XYZ file of C-alpha atoms in Angstrom:
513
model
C 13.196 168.700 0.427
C 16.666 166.609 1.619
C 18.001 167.377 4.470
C 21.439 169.464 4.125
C 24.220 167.214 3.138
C 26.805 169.052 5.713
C 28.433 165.844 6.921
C 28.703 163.978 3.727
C 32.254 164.351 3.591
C 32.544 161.830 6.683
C 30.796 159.190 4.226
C 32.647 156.097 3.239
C 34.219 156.535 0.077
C 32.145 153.769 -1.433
C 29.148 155.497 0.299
C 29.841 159.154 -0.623
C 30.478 157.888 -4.468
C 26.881 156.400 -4.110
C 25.633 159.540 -2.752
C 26.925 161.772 -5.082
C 24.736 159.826 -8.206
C 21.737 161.260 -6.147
C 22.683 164.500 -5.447
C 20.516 166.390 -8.403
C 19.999 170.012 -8.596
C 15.991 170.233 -9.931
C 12.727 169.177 -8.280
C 12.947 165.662 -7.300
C 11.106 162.613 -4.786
C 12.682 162.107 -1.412
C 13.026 157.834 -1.169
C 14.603 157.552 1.949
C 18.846 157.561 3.061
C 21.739 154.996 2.220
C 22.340 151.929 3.942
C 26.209 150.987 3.454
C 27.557 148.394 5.408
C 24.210 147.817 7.557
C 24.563 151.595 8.782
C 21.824 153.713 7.833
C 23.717 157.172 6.681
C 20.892 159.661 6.782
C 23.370 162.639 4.977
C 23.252 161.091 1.773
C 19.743 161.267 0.665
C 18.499 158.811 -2.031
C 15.826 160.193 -4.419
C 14.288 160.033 -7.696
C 14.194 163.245 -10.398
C 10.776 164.577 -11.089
C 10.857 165.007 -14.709
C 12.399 161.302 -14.598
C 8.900 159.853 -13.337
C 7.681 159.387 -17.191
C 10.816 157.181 -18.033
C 8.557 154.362 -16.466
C 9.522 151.895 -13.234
C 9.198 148.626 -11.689
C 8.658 148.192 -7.621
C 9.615 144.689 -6.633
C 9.511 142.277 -3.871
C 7.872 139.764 -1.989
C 4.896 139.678 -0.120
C 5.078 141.828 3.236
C 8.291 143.802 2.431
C 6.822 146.947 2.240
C 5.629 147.308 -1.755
C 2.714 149.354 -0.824
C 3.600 151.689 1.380
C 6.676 152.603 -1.341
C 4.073 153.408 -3.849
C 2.537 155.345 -1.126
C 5.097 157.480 -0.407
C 6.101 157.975 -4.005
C 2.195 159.122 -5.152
C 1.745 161.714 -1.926
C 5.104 163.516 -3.407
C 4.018 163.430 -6.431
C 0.793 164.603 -5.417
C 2.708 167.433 -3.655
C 4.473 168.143 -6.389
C 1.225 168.923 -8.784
C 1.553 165.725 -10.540
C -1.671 163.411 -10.803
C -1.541 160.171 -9.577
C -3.569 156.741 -10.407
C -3.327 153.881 -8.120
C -4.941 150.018 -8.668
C -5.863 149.181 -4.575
C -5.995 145.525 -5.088
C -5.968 144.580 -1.061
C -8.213 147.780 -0.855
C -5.783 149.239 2.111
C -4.645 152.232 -0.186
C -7.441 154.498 0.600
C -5.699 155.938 3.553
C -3.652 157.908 1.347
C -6.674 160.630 1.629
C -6.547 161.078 5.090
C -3.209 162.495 7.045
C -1.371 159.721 9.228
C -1.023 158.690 12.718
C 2.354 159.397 14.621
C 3.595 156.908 16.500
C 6.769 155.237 18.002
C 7.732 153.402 14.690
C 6.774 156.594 12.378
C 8.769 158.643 14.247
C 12.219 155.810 14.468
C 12.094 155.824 11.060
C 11.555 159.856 10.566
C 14.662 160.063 12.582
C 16.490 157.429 10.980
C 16.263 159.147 7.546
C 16.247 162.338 9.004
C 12.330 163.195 7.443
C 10.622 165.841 8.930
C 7.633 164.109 9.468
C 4.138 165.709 8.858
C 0.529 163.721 8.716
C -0.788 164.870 5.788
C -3.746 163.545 3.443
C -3.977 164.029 -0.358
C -6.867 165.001 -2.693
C -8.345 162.017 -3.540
C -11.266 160.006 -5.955
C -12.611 156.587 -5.259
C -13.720 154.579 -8.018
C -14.591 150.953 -8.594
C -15.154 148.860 -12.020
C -18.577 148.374 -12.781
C -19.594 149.893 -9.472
C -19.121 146.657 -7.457
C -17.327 148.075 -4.161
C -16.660 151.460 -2.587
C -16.337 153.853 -5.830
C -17.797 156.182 -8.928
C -18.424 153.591 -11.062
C -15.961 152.756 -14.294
C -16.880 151.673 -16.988
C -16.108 150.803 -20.933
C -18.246 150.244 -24.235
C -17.240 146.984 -25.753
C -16.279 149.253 -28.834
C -13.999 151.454 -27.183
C -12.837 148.653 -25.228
C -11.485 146.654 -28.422
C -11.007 143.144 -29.649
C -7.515 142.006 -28.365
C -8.436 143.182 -24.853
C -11.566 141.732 -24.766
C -10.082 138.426 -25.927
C -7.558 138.103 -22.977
C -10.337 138.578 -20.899
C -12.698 135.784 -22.461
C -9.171 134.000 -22.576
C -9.127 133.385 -26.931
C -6.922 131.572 -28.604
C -5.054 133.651 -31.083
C -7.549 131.721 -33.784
C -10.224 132.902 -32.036
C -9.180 136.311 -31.352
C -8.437 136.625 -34.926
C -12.010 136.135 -35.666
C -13.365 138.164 -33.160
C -10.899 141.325 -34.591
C -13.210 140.550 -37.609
C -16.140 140.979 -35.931
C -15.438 143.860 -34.343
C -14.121 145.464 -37.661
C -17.710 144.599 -39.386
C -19.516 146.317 -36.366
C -17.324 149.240 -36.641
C -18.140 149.119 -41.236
C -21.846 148.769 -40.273
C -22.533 151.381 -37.462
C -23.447 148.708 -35.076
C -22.091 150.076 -31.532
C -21.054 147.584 -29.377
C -22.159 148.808 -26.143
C -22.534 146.165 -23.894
C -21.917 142.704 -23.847
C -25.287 141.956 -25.784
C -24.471 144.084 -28.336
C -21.366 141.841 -29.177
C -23.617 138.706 -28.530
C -26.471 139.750 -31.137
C -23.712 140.759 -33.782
C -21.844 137.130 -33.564
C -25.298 135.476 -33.525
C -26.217 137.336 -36.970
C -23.131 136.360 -38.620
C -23.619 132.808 -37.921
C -27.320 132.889 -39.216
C -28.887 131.769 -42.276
C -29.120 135.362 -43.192
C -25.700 136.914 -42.134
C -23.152 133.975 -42.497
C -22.527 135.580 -46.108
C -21.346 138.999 -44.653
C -17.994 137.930 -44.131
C -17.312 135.545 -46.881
C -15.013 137.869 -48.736
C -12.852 138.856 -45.758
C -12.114 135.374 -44.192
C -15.366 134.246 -43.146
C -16.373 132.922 -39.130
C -16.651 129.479 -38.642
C -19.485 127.902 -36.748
C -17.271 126.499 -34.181
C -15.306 129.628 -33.510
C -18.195 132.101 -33.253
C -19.968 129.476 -30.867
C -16.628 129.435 -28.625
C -16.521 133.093 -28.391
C -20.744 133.456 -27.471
C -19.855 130.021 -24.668
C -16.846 132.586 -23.386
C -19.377 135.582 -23.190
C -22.459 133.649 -22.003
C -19.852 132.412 -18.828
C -18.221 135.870 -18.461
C -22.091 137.125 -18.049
C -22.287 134.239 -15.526
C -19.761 135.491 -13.288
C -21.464 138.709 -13.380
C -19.230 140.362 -15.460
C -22.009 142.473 -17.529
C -21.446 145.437 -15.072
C -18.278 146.399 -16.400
C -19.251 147.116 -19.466
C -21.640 149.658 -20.691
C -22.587 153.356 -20.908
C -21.677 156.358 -19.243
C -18.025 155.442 -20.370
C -15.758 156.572 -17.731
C -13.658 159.256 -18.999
C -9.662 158.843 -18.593
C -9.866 162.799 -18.838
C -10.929 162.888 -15.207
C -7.537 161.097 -14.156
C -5.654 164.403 -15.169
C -7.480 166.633 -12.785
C -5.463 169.279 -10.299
C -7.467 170.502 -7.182
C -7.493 174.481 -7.041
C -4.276 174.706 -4.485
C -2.297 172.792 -7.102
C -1.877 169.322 -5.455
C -2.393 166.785 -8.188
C -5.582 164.760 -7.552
C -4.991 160.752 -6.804
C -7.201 158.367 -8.153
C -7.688 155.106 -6.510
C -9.831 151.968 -8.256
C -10.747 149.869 -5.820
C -9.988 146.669 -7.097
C -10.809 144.327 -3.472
C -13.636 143.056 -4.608
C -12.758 141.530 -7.764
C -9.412 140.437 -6.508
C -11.021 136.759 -7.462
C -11.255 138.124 -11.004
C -7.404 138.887 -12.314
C -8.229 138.333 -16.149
C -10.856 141.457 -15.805
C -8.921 144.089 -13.446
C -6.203 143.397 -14.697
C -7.163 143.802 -18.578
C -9.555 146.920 -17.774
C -6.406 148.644 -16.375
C -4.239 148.494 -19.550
C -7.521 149.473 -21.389
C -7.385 153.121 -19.229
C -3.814 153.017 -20.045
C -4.626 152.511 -23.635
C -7.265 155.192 -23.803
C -5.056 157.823 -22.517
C -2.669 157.359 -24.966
C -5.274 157.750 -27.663
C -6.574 161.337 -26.221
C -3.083 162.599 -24.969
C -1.038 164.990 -27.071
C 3.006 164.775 -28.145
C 4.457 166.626 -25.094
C 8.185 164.903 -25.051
C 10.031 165.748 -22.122
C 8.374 168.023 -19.557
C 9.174 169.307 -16.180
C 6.760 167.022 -15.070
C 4.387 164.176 -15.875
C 0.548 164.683 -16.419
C -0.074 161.151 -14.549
C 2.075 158.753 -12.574
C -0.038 155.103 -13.448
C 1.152 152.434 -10.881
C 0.119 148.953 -12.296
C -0.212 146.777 -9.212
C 0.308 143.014 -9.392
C 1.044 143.176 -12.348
C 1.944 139.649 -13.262
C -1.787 138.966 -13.687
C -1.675 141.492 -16.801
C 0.984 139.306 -18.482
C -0.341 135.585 -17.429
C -1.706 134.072 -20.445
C -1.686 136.574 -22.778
C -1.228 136.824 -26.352
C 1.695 137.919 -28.859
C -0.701 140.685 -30.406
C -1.296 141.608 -26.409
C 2.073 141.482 -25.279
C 3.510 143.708 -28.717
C 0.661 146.217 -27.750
C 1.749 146.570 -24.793
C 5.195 146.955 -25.109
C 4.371 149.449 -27.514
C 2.154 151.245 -25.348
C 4.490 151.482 -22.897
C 7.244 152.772 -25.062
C 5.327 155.408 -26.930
C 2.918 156.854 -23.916
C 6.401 158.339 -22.314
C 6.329 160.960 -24.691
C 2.851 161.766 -23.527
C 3.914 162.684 -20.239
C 2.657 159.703 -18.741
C 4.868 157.061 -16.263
C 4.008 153.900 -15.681
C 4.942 152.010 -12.400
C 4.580 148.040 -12.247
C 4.417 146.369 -9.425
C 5.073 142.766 -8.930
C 7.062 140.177 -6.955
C 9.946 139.480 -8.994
C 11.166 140.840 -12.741
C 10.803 137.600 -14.063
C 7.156 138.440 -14.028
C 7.630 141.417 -16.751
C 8.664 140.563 -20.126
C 12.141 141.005 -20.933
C 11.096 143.729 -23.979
C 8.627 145.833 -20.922
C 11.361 145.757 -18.077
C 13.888 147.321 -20.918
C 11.279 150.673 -21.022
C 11.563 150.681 -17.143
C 14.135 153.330 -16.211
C 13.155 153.786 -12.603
C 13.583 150.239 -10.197
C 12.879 150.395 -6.247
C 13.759 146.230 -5.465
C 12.255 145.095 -2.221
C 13.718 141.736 -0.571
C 13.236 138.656 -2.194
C 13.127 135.273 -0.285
C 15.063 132.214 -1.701
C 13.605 129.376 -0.140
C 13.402 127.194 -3.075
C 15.495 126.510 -6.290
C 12.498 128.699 -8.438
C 13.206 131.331 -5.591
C 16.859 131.351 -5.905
C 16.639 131.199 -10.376
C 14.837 134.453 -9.485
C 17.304 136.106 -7.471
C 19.950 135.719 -9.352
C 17.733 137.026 -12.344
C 16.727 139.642 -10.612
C 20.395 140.934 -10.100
C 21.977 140.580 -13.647
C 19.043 142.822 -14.212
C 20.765 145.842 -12.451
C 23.892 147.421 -12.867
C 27.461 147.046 -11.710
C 27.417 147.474 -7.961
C 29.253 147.897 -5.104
C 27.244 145.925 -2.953
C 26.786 142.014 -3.303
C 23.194 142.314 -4.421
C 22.592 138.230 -4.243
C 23.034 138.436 -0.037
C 21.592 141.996 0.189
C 18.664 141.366 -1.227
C 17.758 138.391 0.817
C 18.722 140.527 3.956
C 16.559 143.726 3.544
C 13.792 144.359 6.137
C 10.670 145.855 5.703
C 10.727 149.561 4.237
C 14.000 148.878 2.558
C 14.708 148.458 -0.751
C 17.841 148.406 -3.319
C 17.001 151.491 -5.695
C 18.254 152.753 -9.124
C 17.377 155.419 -11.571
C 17.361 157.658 -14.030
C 19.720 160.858 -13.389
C 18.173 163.945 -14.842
C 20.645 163.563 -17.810
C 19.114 159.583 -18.298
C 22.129 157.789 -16.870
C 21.698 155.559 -14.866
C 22.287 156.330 -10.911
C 24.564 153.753 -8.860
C 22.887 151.079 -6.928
C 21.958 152.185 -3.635
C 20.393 150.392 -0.232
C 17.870 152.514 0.980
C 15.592 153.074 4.375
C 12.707 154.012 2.765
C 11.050 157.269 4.535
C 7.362 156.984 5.713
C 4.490 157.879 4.444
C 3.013 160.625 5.744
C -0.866 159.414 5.002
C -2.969 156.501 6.616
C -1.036 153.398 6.421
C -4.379 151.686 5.954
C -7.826 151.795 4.407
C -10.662 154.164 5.579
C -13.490 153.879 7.175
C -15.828 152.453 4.960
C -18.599 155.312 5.734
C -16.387 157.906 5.369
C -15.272 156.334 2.100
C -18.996 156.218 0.859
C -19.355 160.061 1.629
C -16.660 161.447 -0.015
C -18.061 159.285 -3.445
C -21.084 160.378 -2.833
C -19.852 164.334 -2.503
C -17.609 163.861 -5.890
C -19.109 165.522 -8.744
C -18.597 163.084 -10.780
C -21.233 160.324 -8.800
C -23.543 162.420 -10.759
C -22.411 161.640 -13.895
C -21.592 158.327 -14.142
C -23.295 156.389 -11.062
C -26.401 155.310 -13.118
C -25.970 152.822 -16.129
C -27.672 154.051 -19.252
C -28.938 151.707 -21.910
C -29.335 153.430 -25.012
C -30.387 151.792 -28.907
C -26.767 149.812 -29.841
C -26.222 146.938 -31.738
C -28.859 144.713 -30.240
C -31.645 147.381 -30.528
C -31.103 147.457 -34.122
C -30.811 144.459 -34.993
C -33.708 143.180 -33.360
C -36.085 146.104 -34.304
C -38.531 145.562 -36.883
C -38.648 148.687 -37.898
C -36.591 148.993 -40.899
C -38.697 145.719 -42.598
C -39.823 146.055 -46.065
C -43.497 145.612 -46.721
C -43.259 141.579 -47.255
C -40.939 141.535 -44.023
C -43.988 142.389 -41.762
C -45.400 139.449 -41.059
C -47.529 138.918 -37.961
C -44.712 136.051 -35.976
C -46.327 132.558 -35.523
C -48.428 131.532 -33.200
C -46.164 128.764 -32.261
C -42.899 131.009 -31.177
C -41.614 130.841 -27.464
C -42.714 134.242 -25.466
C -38.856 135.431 -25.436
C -37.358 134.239 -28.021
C -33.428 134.049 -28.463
C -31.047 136.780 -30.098
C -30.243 134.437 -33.229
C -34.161 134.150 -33.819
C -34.435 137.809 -33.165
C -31.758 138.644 -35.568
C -32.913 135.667 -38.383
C -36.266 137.250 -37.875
C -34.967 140.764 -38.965
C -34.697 141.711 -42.632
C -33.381 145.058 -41.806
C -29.328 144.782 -41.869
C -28.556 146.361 -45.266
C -30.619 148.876 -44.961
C -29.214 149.667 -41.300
C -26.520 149.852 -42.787
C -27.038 152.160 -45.550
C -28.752 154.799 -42.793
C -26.334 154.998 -40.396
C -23.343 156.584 -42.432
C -23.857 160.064 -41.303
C -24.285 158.784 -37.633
C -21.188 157.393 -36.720
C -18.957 157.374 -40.235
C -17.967 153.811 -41.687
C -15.954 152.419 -39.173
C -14.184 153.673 -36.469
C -10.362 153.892 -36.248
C -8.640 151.622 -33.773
C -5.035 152.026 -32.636
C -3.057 149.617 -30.092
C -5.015 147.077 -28.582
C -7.508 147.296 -31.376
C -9.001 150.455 -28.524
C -11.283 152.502 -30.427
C -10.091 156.120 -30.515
C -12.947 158.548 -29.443
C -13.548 162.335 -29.725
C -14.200 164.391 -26.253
């Protein structure tokens, strides 16, 4: 809770009108205290509603100035507060936020600065990491679930090419054929380019030669960079995100992220895919006390690099719609410049770390950066080239949805591990979750490859002994030419899986829990 506010009246008048924007009645997130006029003014309390969180924000800055540490401090109130957090650890330094803190000389300045009654505290925590690679449960997705416009960003398609792979996808989905894994997708585009399957899609718009052997180059190189772990069975679950521990605190889940840093177009694209899944599963809730998940989207520039107009409109979309799930979304990024004009308009919530202004680029940005906030009383341009580490020039929503007056802030300090870990200690506590159990060992069930190479749906004439003369392993497009089972697969699997399964944003495939 703030500290009283006994001596406000002794504020500046520019101050006290500044404090008086934050001064909300209802359950809300301690930031840190005013800065006015290079003073720190520790009576007037800058902080953030609670039932504000799902409005969406955007933490800014550049590198060093104290980006992580605000997210942080923001997901151990929130964890406090009953509220579920999910956090991308891209350096793989946010573990710490499981175990309580170490006082010091500079914890406990800055605790008297803002006047924080400092505590070292850990929160409830779960480790995960995509595909298993690194210190976590592993995550993973089916290629079905995962979609085609996702998948495309990752195998970087043209819009041409993801076209034709949203057509493949839908005949999979007609046919029964689960795409599982990355093989799955691989036999499916080899059968439609065959002498026996090139006439499936002839009435829907066809796939060219050169297109379908672009898209199996992109997944025979995505394989190469060992990419095949991602995806796959047991699904992960974005139930398990939701989860409360017993005393109440809401659980945070961390992705360790470290050691595919060197793979942006994959982390990056499997995070809006978790994003995208909850707001399949979640139910209307509209405005609520409190979210059911704070989602903090860490370098987030990556996610917008290269991508499509059917990517960028799902998006968007996504992020306007999955407020009314209960659900906030946090991006965090250098500068706004890096978040498209139609996302940064859904983000109600802003915490602006210093930018530098070294260059002409730097300075475009800047001065970007501060037509994007509202009228101040501060000269923004020279303040925000002057902040120090742990400060930051903060706005938000006001439990009526007004906008709150710009305000410098000394950010308060966290009162977890500002650091990773030990990487032991990390392995236990995965090991102890509940859920290792359950999704630590990849299963590889009958999918789309299965079936289509199995000869056991051939006809009588169909089962012929193979020549003599074939290679030992032969390839998934003689496999598949070999087969003469499709339309009969076909015709079996209705009751198993229905006709085709119903995709929403991002072309995501909606499941039933």
């Amino acid at each position: 809770m703030p500290e009283a506010q006994s001596g406000s009246a002794a504020l500046p008048r520019e101050a006290l009108k500044i404090a008086s924007g934050y001064a909300f009645t209802g359950p809300a997130l301690d930031l840190g205290a005013l800065l006015w006029d290079g003073v720190c003014l520790p009576d007037a309390q800058v902080r953030i509603p609670l039932p504000m969180l799902n409005r969406h924000g955007l933490v800014a800055g550049a590198t060093g100035t104290g980006k992580t540490k605000t997210l942080q401090l923001i997901a151990e109130q929130l964890s406090a507060q009953g509220v579920p957090v999910f956090l991308a650890d891209i350096k793989g330094d946010v573990s710490g936020i499981s175990a309580p803190g170490v006082r010091n000389e500079k914890v406990q300045a800055r605790a008297a600065e803002v006047h924080q009654t400092w505590a070292a505290t850990g929160c409830p925590a779960e480790f995960y990491a995509l595909g298993g690679i690194g210190h976590g449960i592993p995550v993973r997705a089916t290629v079905t679930s995962f979609g085609p416009v996702l998948l495309s960003k990752v195998l970087q398609l043209n819009q041409t090419q993801e076209q034709s792979l949203g057509l493949i996808f839908h005949y999979a989905d007609q046919k029964g054929l689960e795409l599982v894994d990355l093989k799955d997708l691989r036999a499916v585009v080899a059968f439609l380019t065959s002498d026996e399957g090139k006439g499936e899609l002839r009435n829907i718009g066809g796939l060219s030669t050169a297109t379908a052997g672009v898209i199996l180059r992109s997944l025979t190189a995505f394989e190469a960079q060992g990419m095949a772990d991602f995806f796959g069975e047991p699904e992960f679950d974005t139930g398990e995100l939701l989860r409360t521990q017993d005393d109440g605190r809401g659980l945070v889940s961390v992705l360790e992220l470290a050691a595919v840093q060197d793979r942006p177009q994959l982390f990056s694209t499997f995070l809006m895919w978790l994003l995208a899944d909850l707001f399949h599963d979640l139910p209307e809730v509209g405005d609520a006390d409190k979210p059911k998940l704070v989602f903090f989207f860490d370098e987030a520039h990556l996610l917008f690099n290269g991508a499509s107009k059917a990517f960028l409109d799902s998006l968007t979309q996504t992020v306007r719609l999955i407020r009314s799930k209960g659900v906030g979304v946090f991006f965090v990024t250098q500068t706004t410049k890096d978040v498209p004009a139609d996302v940064l308009a859904q983000l109600g919530n802003r915490v602006q770390h210093a930018l530098r202004a070294f260059t002409p680029d730097d300075q475009k940005a800047l001065k970007a950066t501060v037509r994007t906030f509202p009228d101040s009383a501060y000269d923004l341009e020279e303040l925000l080239t002057g902040l120090g580490t742990g400060e930051a020039v903060v706005t938000v929503l006001s439990e009526k949805g007004a906008p709150t007056p710009v305000a410098a802030t000394r950010l308060r300090a966290p009162e977890s591990l500002m650091g990773p870990v030990d990487a032991g200690a990390l392995d236990s506590a995965v090991k102890a979750s509940p859920l290792y159990g359950r999704y630590a060992q990849a299963v590889d069930r009958e999918s789309a490859y299965e079936k289509l190479s199995s000869r056991g749906a051939k006809g009588p004439d169909e089962m012929k002994a193979p020549p003599t003369s074939r290679r030992k392993d032969p390839s998934v497009v003689e496999q598949v030419v070999d087969s003469g089972m499709f339309k009969s697969l076909a015709r079996s699997l209705g009751t198993q899986i229905g006709r085709e399964i119903t995709r929403s944003l991002f072309g995501t495939a909606r499941r039933r829990r």
